[in-house]
Amino acid sequence: MTTKKVMLRHGWRLHRVASGPLMVAFLAVIGRFNH
């Protein structure tokens, strides 16, 4: 129970950290397809 909660919290933190570069790359790909 606690391990799952800790893993979930760690995964959420990892997602928050990786969300910036991932969003930039996603927008870059979208811009490339639009242009």
PDB file of N, CA and C in Angstrom:
ATOM      1  N   MET A   1       0.851  -1.200   0.000  1.00  0.00           N
ATOM      2  CA  MET A   1       0.000   0.000   0.000  1.00  0.00           C
ATOM      3  C   MET A   1       0.885   1.248   0.000  1.00  0.00           C
ATOM      4  N   THR A   2       1.790   1.327   0.983  1.00  0.00           N
ATOM      5  CA  THR A   2       2.652   2.513   1.065  1.00  0.00           C
ATOM      6  C   THR A   2       3.619   2.552  -0.110  1.00  0.00           C
ATOM      7  N   THR A   3       4.144   1.377  -0.500  1.00  0.00           N
ATOM      8  CA  THR A   3       5.100   1.333  -1.605  1.00  0.00           C
ATOM      9  C   THR A   3       4.448   1.859  -2.877  1.00  0.00           C
ATOM     10  N   LYS A   4       3.189   1.463  -3.103  1.00  0.00           N
ATOM     11  CA  LYS A   4       2.478   1.912  -4.293  1.00  0.00           C
ATOM     12  C   LYS A   4       2.290   3.428  -4.257  1.00  0.00           C
ATOM     13  N   LYS A   5       2.000   3.947  -3.069  1.00  0.00           N
ATOM     14  CA  LYS A   5       1.798   5.384  -2.924  1.00  0.00           C
ATOM     15  C   LYS A   5       3.098   6.132  -3.209  1.00  0.00           C
ATOM     16  N   VAL A   6       4.211   5.600  -2.677  1.00  0.00           N
ATOM     17  CA  VAL A   6       5.510   6.238  -2.895  1.00  0.00           C
ATOM     18  C   VAL A   6       5.884   6.186  -4.371  1.00  0.00           C
ATOM     19  N   MET A   7       5.648   5.030  -5.007  1.00  0.00           N
ATOM     20  CA  MET A   7       5.960   4.885  -6.433  1.00  0.00           C
ATOM     21  C   MET A   7       5.116   5.840  -7.258  1.00  0.00           C
ATOM     22  N   LEU A   8       3.840   5.982  -6.872  1.00  0.00           N
ATOM     23  CA  LEU A   8       2.953   6.884  -7.596  1.00  0.00           C
ATOM     24  C   LEU A   8       3.444   8.313  -7.465  1.00  0.00           C
ATOM     25  N   ARG A   9       3.856   8.685  -6.250  1.00  0.00           N
ATOM     26  CA  ARG A   9       4.340  10.046  -6.012  1.00  0.00           C
ATOM     27  C   ARG A   9       5.627  10.289  -6.797  1.00  0.00           C
ATOM     28  N   HIS A  10       6.532   9.281  -6.803  1.00  0.00           N
ATOM     29  CA  HIS A  10       7.792   9.413  -7.531  1.00  0.00           C
ATOM     30  C   HIS A  10       7.517   9.518  -9.033  1.00  0.00           C
ATOM     31  N   GLY A  11       6.573   8.709  -9.528  1.00  0.00           N
ATOM     32  CA  GLY A  11       6.225   8.749 -10.948  1.00  0.00           C
ATOM     33  C   GLY A  11       5.638  10.101 -11.323  1.00  0.00           C
ATOM     34  N   TRP A  12       4.814  10.682 -10.424  1.00  0.00           N
ATOM     35  CA  TRP A  12       4.220  11.981 -10.696  1.00  0.00           C
ATOM     36  C   TRP A  12       5.289  13.055 -10.740  1.00  0.00           C
ATOM     37  N   ARG A  13       6.279  12.958  -9.830  1.00  0.00           N
ATOM     38  CA  ARG A  13       7.380  13.923  -9.802  1.00  0.00           C
ATOM     39  C   ARG A  13       8.200  13.793 -11.081  1.00  0.00           C
ATOM     40  N   LEU A  14       8.458  12.551 -11.502  1.00  0.00           N
ATOM     41  CA  LEU A  14       9.219  12.315 -12.729  1.00  0.00           C
ATOM     42  C   LEU A  14       8.456  12.877 -13.924  1.00  0.00           C
ATOM     43  N   HIS A  15       7.126  12.702 -13.919  1.00  0.00           N
ATOM     44  CA  HIS A  15       6.299  13.198 -15.013  1.00  0.00           C
ATOM     45  C   HIS A  15       6.348  14.725 -15.064  1.00  0.00           C
ATOM     46  N   ARG A  16       6.327  15.358 -13.893  1.00  0.00           N
ATOM     47  CA  ARG A  16       6.365  16.822 -13.842  1.00  0.00           C
ATOM     48  C   ARG A  16       7.696  17.333 -14.370  1.00  0.00           C
ATOM     49  N   VAL A  17       8.784  16.607 -14.043  1.00  0.00           N
ATOM     50  CA  VAL A  17      10.117  17.020 -14.496  1.00  0.00           C
ATOM     51  C   VAL A  17      10.252  16.833 -16.004  1.00  0.00           C
ATOM     52  N   ALA A  18       9.723  15.715 -16.529  1.00  0.00           N
ATOM     53  CA  ALA A  18       9.889  15.403 -17.947  1.00  0.00           C
ATOM     54  C   ALA A  18       8.845  16.109 -18.798  1.00  0.00           C
ATOM     55  N   SER A  19       7.803  16.672 -18.175  1.00  0.00           N
ATOM     56  CA  SER A  19       6.708  17.278 -18.927  1.00  0.00           C
ATOM     57  C   SER A  19       7.171  18.499 -19.704  1.00  0.00           C
ATOM     58  N   GLY A  20       8.149  19.244 -19.189  1.00  0.00           N
ATOM     59  CA  GLY A  20       8.644  20.437 -19.881  1.00  0.00           C
ATOM     60  C   GLY A  20       9.275  20.116 -21.220  1.00  0.00           C
ATOM     61  N   PRO A  21      10.377  19.352 -21.244  1.00  0.00           N
ATOM     62  CA  PRO A  21      11.036  18.997 -22.506  1.00  0.00           C
ATOM     63  C   PRO A  21      10.117  18.229 -23.449  1.00  0.00           C
ATOM     64  N   LEU A  22       9.261  17.361 -22.896  1.00  0.00           N
ATOM     65  CA  LEU A  22       8.347  16.597 -23.742  1.00  0.00           C
ATOM     66  C   LEU A  22       7.373  17.530 -24.445  1.00  0.00           C
ATOM     67  N   MET A  23       6.857  18.540 -23.728  1.00  0.00           N
ATOM     68  CA  MET A  23       5.923  19.480 -24.320  1.00  0.00           C
ATOM     69  C   MET A  23       6.602  20.303 -25.400  1.00  0.00           C
ATOM     70  N   VAL A  24       7.849  20.715 -25.145  1.00  0.00           N
ATOM     71  CA  VAL A  24       8.604  21.485 -26.144  1.00  0.00           C
ATOM     72  C   VAL A  24       8.800  20.654 -27.406  1.00  0.00           C
ATOM     73  N   ALA A  25       9.193  19.392 -27.235  1.00  0.00           N
ATOM     74  CA  ALA A  25       9.402  18.512 -28.389  1.00  0.00           C
ATOM     75  C   ALA A  25       8.084  18.286 -29.127  1.00  0.00           C
ATOM     76  N   PHE A  26       6.998  18.110 -28.376  1.00  0.00           N
ATOM     77  CA  PHE A  26       5.682  17.890 -28.975  1.00  0.00           C
ATOM     78  C   PHE A  26       5.262  19.098 -29.809  1.00  0.00           C
ATOM     79  N   LEU A  27       5.450  20.303 -29.243  1.00  0.00           N
ATOM     80  CA  LEU A  27       5.100  21.521 -29.967  1.00  0.00           C
ATOM     81  C   LEU A  27       5.975  21.684 -31.197  1.00  0.00           C
ATOM     82  N   ALA A  28       7.257  21.302 -31.093  1.00  0.00           N
ATOM     83  CA  ALA A  28       8.167  21.399 -32.237  1.00  0.00           C
ATOM     84  C   ALA A  28       7.707  20.476 -33.363  1.00  0.00           C
ATOM     85  N   VAL A  29       7.292  19.259 -33.004  1.00  0.00           N
ATOM     86  CA  VAL A  29       6.806  18.311 -34.012  1.00  0.00           C
ATOM     87  C   VAL A  29       5.529  18.833 -34.657  1.00  0.00           C
ATOM     88  N   ILE A  30       4.617  19.383 -33.844  1.00  0.00           N
ATOM     89  CA  ILE A  30       3.359  19.927 -34.370  1.00  0.00           C
ATOM     90  C   ILE A  30       3.651  21.091 -35.313  1.00  0.00           C
ATOM     91  N   GLY A  31       4.566  21.978 -34.900  1.00  0.00           N
ATOM     92  CA  GLY A  31       4.928  23.119 -35.744  1.00  0.00           C
ATOM     93  C   GLY A  31       5.532  22.655 -37.057  1.00  0.00           C
ATOM     94  N   ARG A  32       6.338  21.605 -36.999  1.00  0.00           N
ATOM     95  CA  ARG A  32       6.966  21.089 -38.214  1.00  0.00           C
ATOM     96  C   ARG A  32       5.907  20.547 -39.160  1.00  0.00           C
ATOM     97  N   PHE A  33       4.902  19.861 -38.602  1.00  0.00           N
ATOM     98  CA  PHE A  33       3.849  19.301 -39.443  1.00  0.00           C
ATOM     99  C   PHE A  33       2.947  20.407 -39.993  1.00  0.00           C
ATOM    100  N   ASN A  34       2.726  21.451 -39.194  1.00  0.00           N
ATOM    101  CA  ASN A  34       1.873  22.548 -39.641  1.00  0.00           C
ATOM    102  C   ASN A  34       2.547  23.342 -40.748  1.00  0.00           C
ATOM    103  N   HIS A  35       3.861  23.519 -40.640  1.00  0.00           N
ATOM    104  CA  HIS A  35       4.601  24.248 -41.668  1.00  0.00           C
ATOM    105  C   HIS A  35       5.149  23.242 -42.683  1.00  0.00           C
TER     106      HIS A  35
END
